[in-house]
Coordinates of C-alpha atoms in Angstrom, one line a residue:
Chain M
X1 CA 0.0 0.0 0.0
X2 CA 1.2 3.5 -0.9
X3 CA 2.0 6.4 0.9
X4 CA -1.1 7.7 -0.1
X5 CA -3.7 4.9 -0.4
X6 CA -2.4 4.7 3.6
X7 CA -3.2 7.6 4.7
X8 CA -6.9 7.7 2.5
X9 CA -7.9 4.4 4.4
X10 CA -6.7 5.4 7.6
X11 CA -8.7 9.0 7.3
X12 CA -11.7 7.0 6.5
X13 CA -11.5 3.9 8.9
X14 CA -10.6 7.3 11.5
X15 CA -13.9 8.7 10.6
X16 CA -16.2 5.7 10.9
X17 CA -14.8 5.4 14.5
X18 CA -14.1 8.4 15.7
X19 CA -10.9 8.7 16.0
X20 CA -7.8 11.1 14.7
X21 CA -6.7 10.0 11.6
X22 CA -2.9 9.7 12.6
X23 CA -3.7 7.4 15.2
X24 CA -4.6 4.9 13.1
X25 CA -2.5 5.7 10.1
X26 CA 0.0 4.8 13.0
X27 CA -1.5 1.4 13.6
X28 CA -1.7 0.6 9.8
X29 CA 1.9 0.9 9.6
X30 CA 2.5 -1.3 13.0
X31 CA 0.2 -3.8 13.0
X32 CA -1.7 -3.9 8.9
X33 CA -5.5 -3.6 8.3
X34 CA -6.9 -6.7 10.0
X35 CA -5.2 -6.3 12.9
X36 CA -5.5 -2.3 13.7
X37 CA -9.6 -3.3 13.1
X38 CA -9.7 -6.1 15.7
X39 CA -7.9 -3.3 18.2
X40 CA -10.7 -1.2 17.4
X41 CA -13.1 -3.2 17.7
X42 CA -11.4 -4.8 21.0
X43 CA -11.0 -1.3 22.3
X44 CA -15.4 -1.4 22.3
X45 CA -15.2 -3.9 25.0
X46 CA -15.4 -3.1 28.5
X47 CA -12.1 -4.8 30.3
X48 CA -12.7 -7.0 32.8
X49 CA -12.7 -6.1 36.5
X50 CA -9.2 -7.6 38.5
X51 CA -8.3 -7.3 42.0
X52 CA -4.9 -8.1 43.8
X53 CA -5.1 -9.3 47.2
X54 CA -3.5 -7.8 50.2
X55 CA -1.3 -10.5 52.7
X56 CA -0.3 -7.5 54.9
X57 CA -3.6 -7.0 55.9
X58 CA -5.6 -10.7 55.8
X59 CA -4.9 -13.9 54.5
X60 CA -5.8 -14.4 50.6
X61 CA -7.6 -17.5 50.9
X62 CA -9.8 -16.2 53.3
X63 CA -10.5 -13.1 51.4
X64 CA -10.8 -15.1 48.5
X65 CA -13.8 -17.4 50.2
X66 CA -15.5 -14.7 52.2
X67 CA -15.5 -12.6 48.5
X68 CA -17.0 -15.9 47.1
X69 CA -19.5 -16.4 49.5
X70 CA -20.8 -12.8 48.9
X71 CA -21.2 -13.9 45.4
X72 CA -18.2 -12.6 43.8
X73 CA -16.8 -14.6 41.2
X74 CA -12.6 -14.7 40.9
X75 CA -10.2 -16.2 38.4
X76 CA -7.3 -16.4 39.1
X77 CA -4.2 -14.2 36.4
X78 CA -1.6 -17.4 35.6
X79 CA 1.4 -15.2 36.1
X80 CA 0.3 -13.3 39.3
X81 CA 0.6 -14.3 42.6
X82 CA -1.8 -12.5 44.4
X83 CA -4.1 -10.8 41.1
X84 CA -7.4 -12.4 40.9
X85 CA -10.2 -11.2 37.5
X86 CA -13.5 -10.4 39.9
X87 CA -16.7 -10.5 38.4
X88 CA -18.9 -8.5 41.1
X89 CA -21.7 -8.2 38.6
X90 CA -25.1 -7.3 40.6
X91 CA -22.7 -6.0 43.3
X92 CA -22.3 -2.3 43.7
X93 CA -18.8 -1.3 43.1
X94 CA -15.6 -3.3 44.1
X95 CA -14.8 -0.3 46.1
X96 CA -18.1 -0.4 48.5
X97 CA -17.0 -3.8 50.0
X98 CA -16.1 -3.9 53.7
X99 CA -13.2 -6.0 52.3
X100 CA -11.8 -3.2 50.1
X101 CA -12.6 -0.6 53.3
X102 CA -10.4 -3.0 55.5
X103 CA -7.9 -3.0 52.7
X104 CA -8.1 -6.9 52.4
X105 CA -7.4 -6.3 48.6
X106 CA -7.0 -3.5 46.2
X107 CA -8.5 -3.0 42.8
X108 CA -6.1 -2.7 39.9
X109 CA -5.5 -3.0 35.7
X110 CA -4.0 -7.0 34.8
X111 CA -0.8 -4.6 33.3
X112 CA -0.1 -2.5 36.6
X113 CA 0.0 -5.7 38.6
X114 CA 2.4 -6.7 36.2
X115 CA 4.8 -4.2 36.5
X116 CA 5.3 -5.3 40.1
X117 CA 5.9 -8.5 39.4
X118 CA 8.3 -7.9 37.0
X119 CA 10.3 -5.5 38.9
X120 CA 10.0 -8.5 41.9
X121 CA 11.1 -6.2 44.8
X122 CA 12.8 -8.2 47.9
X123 CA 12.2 -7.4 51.7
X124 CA 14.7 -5.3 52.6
X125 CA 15.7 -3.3 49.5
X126 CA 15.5 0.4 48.7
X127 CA 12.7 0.7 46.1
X128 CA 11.4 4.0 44.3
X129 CA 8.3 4.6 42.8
X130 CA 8.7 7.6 40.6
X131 CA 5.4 8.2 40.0
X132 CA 3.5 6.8 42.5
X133 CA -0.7 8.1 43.2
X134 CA -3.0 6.6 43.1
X135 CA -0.4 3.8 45.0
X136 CA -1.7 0.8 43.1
X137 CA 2.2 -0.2 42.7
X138 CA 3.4 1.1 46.0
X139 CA 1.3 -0.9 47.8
X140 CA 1.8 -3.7 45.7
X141 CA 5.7 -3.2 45.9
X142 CA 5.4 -3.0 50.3
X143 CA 3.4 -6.4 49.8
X144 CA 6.1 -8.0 48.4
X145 CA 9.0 -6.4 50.4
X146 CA 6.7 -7.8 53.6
X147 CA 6.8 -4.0 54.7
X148 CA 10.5 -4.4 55.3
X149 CA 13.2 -1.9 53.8
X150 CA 11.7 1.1 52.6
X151 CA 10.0 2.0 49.4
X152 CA 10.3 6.3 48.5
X153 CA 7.3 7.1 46.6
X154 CA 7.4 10.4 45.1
X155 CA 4.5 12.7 43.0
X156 CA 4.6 15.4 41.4
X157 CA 0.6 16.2 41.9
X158 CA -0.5 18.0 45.0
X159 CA -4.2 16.4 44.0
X160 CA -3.0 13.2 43.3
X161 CA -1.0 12.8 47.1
X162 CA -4.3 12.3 48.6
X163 CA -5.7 9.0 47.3
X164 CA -2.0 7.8 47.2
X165 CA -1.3 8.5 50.9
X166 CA -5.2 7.2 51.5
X167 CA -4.2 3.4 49.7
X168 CA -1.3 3.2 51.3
X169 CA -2.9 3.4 55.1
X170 CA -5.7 1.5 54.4
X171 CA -3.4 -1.4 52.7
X172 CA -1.4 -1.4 55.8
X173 CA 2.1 -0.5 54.7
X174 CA 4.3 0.9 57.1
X175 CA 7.5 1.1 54.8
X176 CA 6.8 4.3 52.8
X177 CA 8.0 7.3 52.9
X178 CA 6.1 10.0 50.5
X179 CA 7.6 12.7 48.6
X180 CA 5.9 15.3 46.7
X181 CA 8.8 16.8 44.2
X182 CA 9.8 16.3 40.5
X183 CA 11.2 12.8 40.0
X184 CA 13.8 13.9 37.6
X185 CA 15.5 15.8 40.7
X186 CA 15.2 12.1 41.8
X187 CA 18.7 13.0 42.7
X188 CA 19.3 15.1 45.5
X189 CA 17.9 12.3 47.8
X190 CA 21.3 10.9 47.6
X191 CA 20.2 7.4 47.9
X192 CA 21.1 4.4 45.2
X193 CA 18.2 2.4 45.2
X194 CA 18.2 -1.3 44.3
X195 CA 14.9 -0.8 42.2
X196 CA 13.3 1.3 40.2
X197 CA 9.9 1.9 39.0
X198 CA 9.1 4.2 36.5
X199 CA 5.8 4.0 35.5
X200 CA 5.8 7.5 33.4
X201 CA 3.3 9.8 33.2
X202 CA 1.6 9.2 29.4
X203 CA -0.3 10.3 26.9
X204 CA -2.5 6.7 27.7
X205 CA -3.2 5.7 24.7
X206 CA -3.2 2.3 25.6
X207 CA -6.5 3.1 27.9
X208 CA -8.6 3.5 24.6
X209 CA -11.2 0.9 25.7
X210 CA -11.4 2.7 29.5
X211 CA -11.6 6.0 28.6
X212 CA -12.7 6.3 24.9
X213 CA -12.8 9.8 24.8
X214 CA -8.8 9.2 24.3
X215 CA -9.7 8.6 20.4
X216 CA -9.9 12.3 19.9
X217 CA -8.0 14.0 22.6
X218 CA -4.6 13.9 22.1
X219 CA -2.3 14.7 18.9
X220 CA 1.0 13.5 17.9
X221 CA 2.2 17.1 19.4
X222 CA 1.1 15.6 22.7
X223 CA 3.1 12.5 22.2
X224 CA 6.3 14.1 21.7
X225 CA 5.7 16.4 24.6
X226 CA 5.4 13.2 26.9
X227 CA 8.3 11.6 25.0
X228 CA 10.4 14.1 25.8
X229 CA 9.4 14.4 29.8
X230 CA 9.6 10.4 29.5
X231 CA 13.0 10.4 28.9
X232 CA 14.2 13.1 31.2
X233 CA 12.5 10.6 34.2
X234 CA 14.2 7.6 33.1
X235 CA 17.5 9.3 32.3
X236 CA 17.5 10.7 36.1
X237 CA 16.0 7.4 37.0
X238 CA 19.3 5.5 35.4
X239 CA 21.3 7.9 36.8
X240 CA 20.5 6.8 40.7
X241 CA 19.6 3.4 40.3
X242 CA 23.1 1.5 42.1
X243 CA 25.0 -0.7 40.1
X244 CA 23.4 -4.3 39.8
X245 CA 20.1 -2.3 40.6
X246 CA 16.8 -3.2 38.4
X247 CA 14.7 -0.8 36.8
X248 CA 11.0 -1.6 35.1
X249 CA 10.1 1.3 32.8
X250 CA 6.4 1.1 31.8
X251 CA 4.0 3.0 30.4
X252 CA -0.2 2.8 29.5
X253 CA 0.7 3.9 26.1
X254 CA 1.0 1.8 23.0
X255 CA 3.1 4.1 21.0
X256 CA 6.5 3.5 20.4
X257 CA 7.5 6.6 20.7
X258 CA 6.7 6.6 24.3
X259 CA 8.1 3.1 24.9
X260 CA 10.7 1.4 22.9
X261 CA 12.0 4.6 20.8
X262 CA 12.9 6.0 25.0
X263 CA 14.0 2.8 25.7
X264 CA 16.8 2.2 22.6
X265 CA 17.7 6.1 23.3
X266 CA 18.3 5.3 26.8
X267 CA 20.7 2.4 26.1
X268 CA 22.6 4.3 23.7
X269 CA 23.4 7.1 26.5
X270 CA 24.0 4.3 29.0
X271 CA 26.0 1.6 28.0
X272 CA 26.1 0.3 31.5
X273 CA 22.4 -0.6 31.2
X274 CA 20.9 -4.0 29.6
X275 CA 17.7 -5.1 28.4
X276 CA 16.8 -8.0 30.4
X277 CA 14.2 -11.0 29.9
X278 CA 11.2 -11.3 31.8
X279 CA 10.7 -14.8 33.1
X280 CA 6.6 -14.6 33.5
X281 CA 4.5 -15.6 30.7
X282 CA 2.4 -12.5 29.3
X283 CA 2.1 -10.3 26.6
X284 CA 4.1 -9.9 23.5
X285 CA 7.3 -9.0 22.6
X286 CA 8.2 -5.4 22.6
X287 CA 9.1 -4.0 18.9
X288 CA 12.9 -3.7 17.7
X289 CA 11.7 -2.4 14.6
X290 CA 8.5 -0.2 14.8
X291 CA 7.6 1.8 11.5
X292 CA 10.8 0.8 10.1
X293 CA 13.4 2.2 12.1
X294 CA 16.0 -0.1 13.5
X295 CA 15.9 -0.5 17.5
X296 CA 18.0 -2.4 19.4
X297 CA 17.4 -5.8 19.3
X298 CA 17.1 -6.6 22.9
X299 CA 13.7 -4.4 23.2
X300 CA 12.4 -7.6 22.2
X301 CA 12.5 -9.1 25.4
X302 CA 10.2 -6.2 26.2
X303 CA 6.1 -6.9 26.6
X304 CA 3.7 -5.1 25.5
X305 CA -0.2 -5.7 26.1
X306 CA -2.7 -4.9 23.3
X307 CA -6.6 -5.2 23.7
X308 CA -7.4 -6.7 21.2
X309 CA -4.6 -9.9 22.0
X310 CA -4.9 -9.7 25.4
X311 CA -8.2 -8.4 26.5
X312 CA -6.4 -5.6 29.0
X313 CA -4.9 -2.1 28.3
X314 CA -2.6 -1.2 26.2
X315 CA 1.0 -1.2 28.4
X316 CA 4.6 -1.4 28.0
X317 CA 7.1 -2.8 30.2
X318 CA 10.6 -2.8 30.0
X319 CA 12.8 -4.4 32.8
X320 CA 16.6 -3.4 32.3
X321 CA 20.1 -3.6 34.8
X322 CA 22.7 -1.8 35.4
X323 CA 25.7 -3.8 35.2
X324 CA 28.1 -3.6 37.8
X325 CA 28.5 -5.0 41.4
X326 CA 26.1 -3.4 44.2
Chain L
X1 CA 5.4 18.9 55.3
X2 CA 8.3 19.3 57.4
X3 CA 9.7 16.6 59.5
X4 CA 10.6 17.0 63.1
X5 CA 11.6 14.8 66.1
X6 CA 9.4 14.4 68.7
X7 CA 10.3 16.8 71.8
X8 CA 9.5 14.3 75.2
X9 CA 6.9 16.2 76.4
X10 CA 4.8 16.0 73.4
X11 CA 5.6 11.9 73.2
X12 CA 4.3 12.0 76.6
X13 CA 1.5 13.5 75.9
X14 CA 0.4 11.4 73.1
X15 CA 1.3 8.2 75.3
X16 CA -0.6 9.5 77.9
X17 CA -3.4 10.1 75.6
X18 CA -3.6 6.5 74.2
X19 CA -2.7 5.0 77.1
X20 CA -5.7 7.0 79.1
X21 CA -8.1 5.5 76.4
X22 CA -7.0 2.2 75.4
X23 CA -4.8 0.7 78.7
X24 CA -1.5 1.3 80.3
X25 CA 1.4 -0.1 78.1
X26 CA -0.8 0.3 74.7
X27 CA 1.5 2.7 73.2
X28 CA 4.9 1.5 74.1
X29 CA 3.5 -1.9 72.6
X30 CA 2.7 -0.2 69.2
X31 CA 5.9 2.0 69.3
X32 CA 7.9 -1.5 69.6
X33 CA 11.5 -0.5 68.2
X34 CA 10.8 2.2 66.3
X35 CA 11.1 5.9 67.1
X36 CA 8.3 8.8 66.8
X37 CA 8.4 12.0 64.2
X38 CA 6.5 14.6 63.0
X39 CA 5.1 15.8 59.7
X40 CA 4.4 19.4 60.2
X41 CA 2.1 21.6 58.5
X42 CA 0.6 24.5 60.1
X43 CA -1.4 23.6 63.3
X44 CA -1.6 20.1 62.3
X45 CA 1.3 17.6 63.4
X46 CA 1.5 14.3 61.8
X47 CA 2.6 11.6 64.1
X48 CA 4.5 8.5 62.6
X49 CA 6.5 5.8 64.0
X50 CA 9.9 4.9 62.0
X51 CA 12.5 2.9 62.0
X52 CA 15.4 4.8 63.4
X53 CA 17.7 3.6 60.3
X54 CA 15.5 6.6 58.4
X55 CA 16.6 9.5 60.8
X56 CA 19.2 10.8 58.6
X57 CA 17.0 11.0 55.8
X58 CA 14.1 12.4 57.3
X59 CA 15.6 14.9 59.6
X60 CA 19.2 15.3 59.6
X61 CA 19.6 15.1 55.7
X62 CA 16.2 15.9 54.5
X63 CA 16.7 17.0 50.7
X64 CA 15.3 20.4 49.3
X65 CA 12.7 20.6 46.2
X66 CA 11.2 17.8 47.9
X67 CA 8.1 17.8 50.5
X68 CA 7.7 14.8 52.7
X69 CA 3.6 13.5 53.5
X70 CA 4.0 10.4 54.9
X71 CA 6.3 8.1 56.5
X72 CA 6.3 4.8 58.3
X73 CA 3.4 4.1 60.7
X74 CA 1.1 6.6 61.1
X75 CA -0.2 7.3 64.8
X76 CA -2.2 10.0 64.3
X77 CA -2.6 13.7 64.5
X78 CA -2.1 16.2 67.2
X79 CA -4.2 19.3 65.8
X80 CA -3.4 22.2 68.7
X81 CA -4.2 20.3 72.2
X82 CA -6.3 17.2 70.8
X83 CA -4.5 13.8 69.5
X84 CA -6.5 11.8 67.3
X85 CA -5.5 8.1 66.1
X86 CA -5.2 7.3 62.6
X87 CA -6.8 4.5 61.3
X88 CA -3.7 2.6 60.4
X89 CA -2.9 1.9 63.6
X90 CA -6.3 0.4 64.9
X91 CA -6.5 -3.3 63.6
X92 CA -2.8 -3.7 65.3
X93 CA -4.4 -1.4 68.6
X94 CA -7.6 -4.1 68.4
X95 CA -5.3 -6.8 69.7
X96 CA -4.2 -5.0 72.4
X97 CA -7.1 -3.0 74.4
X98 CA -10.4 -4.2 75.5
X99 CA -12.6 -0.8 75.4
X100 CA -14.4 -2.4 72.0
X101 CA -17.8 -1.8 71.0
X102 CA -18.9 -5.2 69.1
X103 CA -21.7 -4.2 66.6
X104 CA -24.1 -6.2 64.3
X105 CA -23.6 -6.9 60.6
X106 CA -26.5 -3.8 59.7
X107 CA -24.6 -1.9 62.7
X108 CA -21.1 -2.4 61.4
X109 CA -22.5 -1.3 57.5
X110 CA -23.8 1.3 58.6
X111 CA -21.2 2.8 60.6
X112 CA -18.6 2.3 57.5
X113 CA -20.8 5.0 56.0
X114 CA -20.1 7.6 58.8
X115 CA -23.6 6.7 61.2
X116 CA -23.1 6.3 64.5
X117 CA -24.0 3.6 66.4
X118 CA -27.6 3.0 67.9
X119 CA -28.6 0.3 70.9
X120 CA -30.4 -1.9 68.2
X121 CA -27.0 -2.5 67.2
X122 CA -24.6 -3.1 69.7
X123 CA -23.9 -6.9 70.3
X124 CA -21.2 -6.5 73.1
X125 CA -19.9 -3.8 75.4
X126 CA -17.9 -3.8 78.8
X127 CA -19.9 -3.4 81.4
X128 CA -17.6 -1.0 83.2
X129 CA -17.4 1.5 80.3
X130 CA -18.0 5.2 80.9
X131 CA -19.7 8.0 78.9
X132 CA -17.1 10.2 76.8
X133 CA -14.4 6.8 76.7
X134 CA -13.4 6.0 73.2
X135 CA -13.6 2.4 72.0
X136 CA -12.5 0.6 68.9
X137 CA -15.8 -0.2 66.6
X138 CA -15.3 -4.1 65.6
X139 CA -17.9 -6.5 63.7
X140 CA -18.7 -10.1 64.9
X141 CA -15.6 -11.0 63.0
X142 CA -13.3 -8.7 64.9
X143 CA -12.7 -6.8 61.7
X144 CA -11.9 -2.9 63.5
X145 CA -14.4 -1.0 61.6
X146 CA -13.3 2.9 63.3
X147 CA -13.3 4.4 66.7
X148 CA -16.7 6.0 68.8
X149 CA -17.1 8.0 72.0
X150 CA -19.9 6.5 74.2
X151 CA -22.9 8.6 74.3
X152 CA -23.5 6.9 77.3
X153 CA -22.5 5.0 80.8
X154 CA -22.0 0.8 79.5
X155 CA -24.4 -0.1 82.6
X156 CA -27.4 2.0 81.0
X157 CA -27.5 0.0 77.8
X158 CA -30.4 -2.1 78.8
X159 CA -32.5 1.2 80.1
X160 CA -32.0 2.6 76.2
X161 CA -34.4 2.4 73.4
X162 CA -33.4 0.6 70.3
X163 CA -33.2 3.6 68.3
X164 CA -31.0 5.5 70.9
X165 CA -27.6 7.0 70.5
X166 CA -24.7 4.7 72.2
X167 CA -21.6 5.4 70.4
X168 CA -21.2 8.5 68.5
X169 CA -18.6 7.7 65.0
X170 CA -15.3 9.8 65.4
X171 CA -13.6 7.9 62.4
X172 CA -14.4 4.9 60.3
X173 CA -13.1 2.9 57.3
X174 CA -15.3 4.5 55.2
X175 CA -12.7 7.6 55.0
X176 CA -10.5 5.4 52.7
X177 CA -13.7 6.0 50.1
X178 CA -15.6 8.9 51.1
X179 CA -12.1 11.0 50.9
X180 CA -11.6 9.8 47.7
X181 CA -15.0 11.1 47.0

């Protein structure tokens, strides 16, 4: 297909579903026709409800029964340990539940579980979370550290401190310390943590089929913008992390840009850092050659979800080390 | 919010506080081996409990361009001479203090949406309990569900009316949603 033809389909497929037509002249060139149609259509479907149980506050089998006795119907995620997809269907919200009052479990996105899991933080590290409300992931990172060590959350967003600081007292966790600042000054704490997540602020277009208004609201000017504050965070985020340290960049965007074009330009300024694989079964690879231009290879032990493959969110994560000895 | 060590006399205050409430020994219990702070912010003065390897970084090297809202265990806050206990702290205080108001299922739901607590509703209370004493809200299950201030004298209970006032709600879980709006 030409240049042209391309960019005619994509203006009309754009207009018969709403959305900007370089969005999916951008998903023509990644994915083809069929493909870029069954993420539109996917991105129609509602996603389906998951939780991720709380062992600092109750034990998960006897949240799990108690939930189940109330009529709520769990499956459990294969590569999760504690993330469960809840059907509450003729239940008011997940949120109502004494069980979510008493923090017995937190509701959360199949991808942002994932994050944590891949990043697989250990009791008594030092772990940052650069961009940490609502607390989804810093809650779910003092879970696994057994509220041991200490994990620095920081925000940017006055707003946004509330409900973080709110999730992490009703989940129990006693190992945080919240900052309010600008993560890329991540570096006047003068602290080399032994993990790093970066879960960068986005232009989300991976949350299409939550928020469909996204179709229409942001352009490729918007993109670039968040590109570039993207790889300011993870370039200050490199800079800390201590030698032998993990980081886990991710982002609810499906555009390479945001993702594996920060990624490759991240390697390239720091030698010292590595791609590594992900040993949990998920996802897809990530792309090493997105819209024809040449990536390094290793970004394809990235994963990506898409909705239409994996019935979740669009999301990126990358998990990468810095070599050297801690 | 700036962080500050706890001068003694405050700490003594606040154990004094808890300690008045819940039973002698209840806050040395929950301090364990960690050491008090405060976040400050205007009259309000956010009481955690941290492990003292964080000193340095909270208070003797606390970086600038950066604003500190929570760490550790939260307490509570003292808000000019009145200390109130966060919620955080309650399921761990539930093991260790018997002033607890038991409530029923439709009690304990209804509570969790900021009502306070009516005779129809209480299951258990200590006999010996006085008006104005705060106790821990708890279900059948022994979930803690928030703290209440009797409305009344423990021993009166069975001269109330079902619809009377026993327990008036100072705090309850609901907080976690209702802030959130």
């Amino acid at each position: 297909m030409s240049r042209k033809e391309l960019r005619q389909k994509a203006k009309t497929i754009a207009k018969e579903h709403e959305y900007l037509p370089y969005m999916i002249e951008r998903y023509l060139s990644l994915w083809g026709e069929e493909a870029t149609m069954q993420f539109i259509e996917a991105c129609e479907q509602p996603i389906r409800t998951s939780i991720r149980m709380n062992p600092l506050r109750a034990e998960p089998e006897k949240v799990i029964e108690r939930l189940k006795k109330k009529g709520v119907k769990l499956e459990k995620i294969p590569w999760l340990v504690h993330g469960y997809y809840a059907d509450f269907e003729g239940h008011s919200t997940p949120g109502a539940f004494l069980e979510h009052m008493l923090g017995y479990y937190y509701v959360q996105g199949v991808p942002s579980m994932t994050t944590v899991e891949v990043l697989d933080p250990q009791p008594e590290e030092t772990v940052f979370d650069l961009a940490a409300a609502p607390g989804g992931k810093t809650t779910h990172i003092a879970q696994q550290m057994q509220n041991s060590g200490k994990v620095i959350a920081i925000e940017m967003d006055r707003r946004r401190i509330a409900s973080l600081e709110s999730n992490i007292l009703r989940c129990g966790v006693t190992n945080a310390i919240v900052l309010r600042g600008d993560a890329k000054k991540v570096e006047k704490l003068g602290l080399k943590p032994d993990k790093i997540l970066l879960d960068a602020p986005c232009s989300g277009e991976g949350l299409i089929p939550l928020d469909p208004t996204r179709k229409s609201s942001k352009s490729m000017a918007d993109i670039r913008f968040c590109a570039t504050r993207e790889d300011e965070l993870l370039d200050a985020a490199v800079n800390i992390l201590a030698p032998g340290g993990t980081i886990v960049y991710s982002t609810c965007s499906i555009a390479p840009e945001e993702n594996e074009y920060i990624v490759d330009d991240i390697l390239k300024r720091h030698p010292e850092l590595k791609v590594a694989p992900i040993p949990l079964e998920f996802g897809i690879p990530g792309y090493s050659e997105p819209f024809g231009v040449h990536l390094d290879e290793s970004l394809k032990m990235a994963k990506r979800f898409l909705p239409h493959l994996h019935g979740a969110e669009g999301f990126f994560i990358c998990k990468m080390i810095k070599e050297g000895s801690t | 919010m700036k962080p500050e060590l706890l001068d003694p006399i405050e700490w003594e205050s606040i154990i004094d506080t808890i300690d008045r409430e819940f039973g002698q020994g209840v806050t040395k219990k929950l301090l364990g081996k960690l050491t008090p702070m405060a976040l400050v912010e205007g009259n309000w003065r956010n009481i955690y409990l941290i492990p003292t390897s964080w000193m340095n970084l909270l208070i003797e090297e606390a970086p600038s361009g950066f604003d500190y809202h929570l760490a550790g265990k939260q307490l509570g806050v003292m808000t000019k001479d009145r200390f109130r206990l966060s919620l955080q702290i309650l399921p761990e205080l539930a093991q260790m203090t018997t002033k607890i108001l038991t409530v029923s299922r439709q009690g304990a739901e209804s509570f969790t949406y900021g009502r306070s607590i009516l005779k129809e509703s209480v299951v258990y209370l200590d006999f010996n309990l006085k008006r104005n004493q705060r106790v821990l809200v708890m279900d059948e299950e022994f979930h803690c569900l928030g703290i209440a201030s009797l409305a009344t004298d423990a021993n009166r209970l069975s001269r109330l009316k079902s619809d009377d006032l026993v327990g008036k709600n100072l705090v309850d879980i609901g907080w976690f949603i209702r802030r959130l709006g």
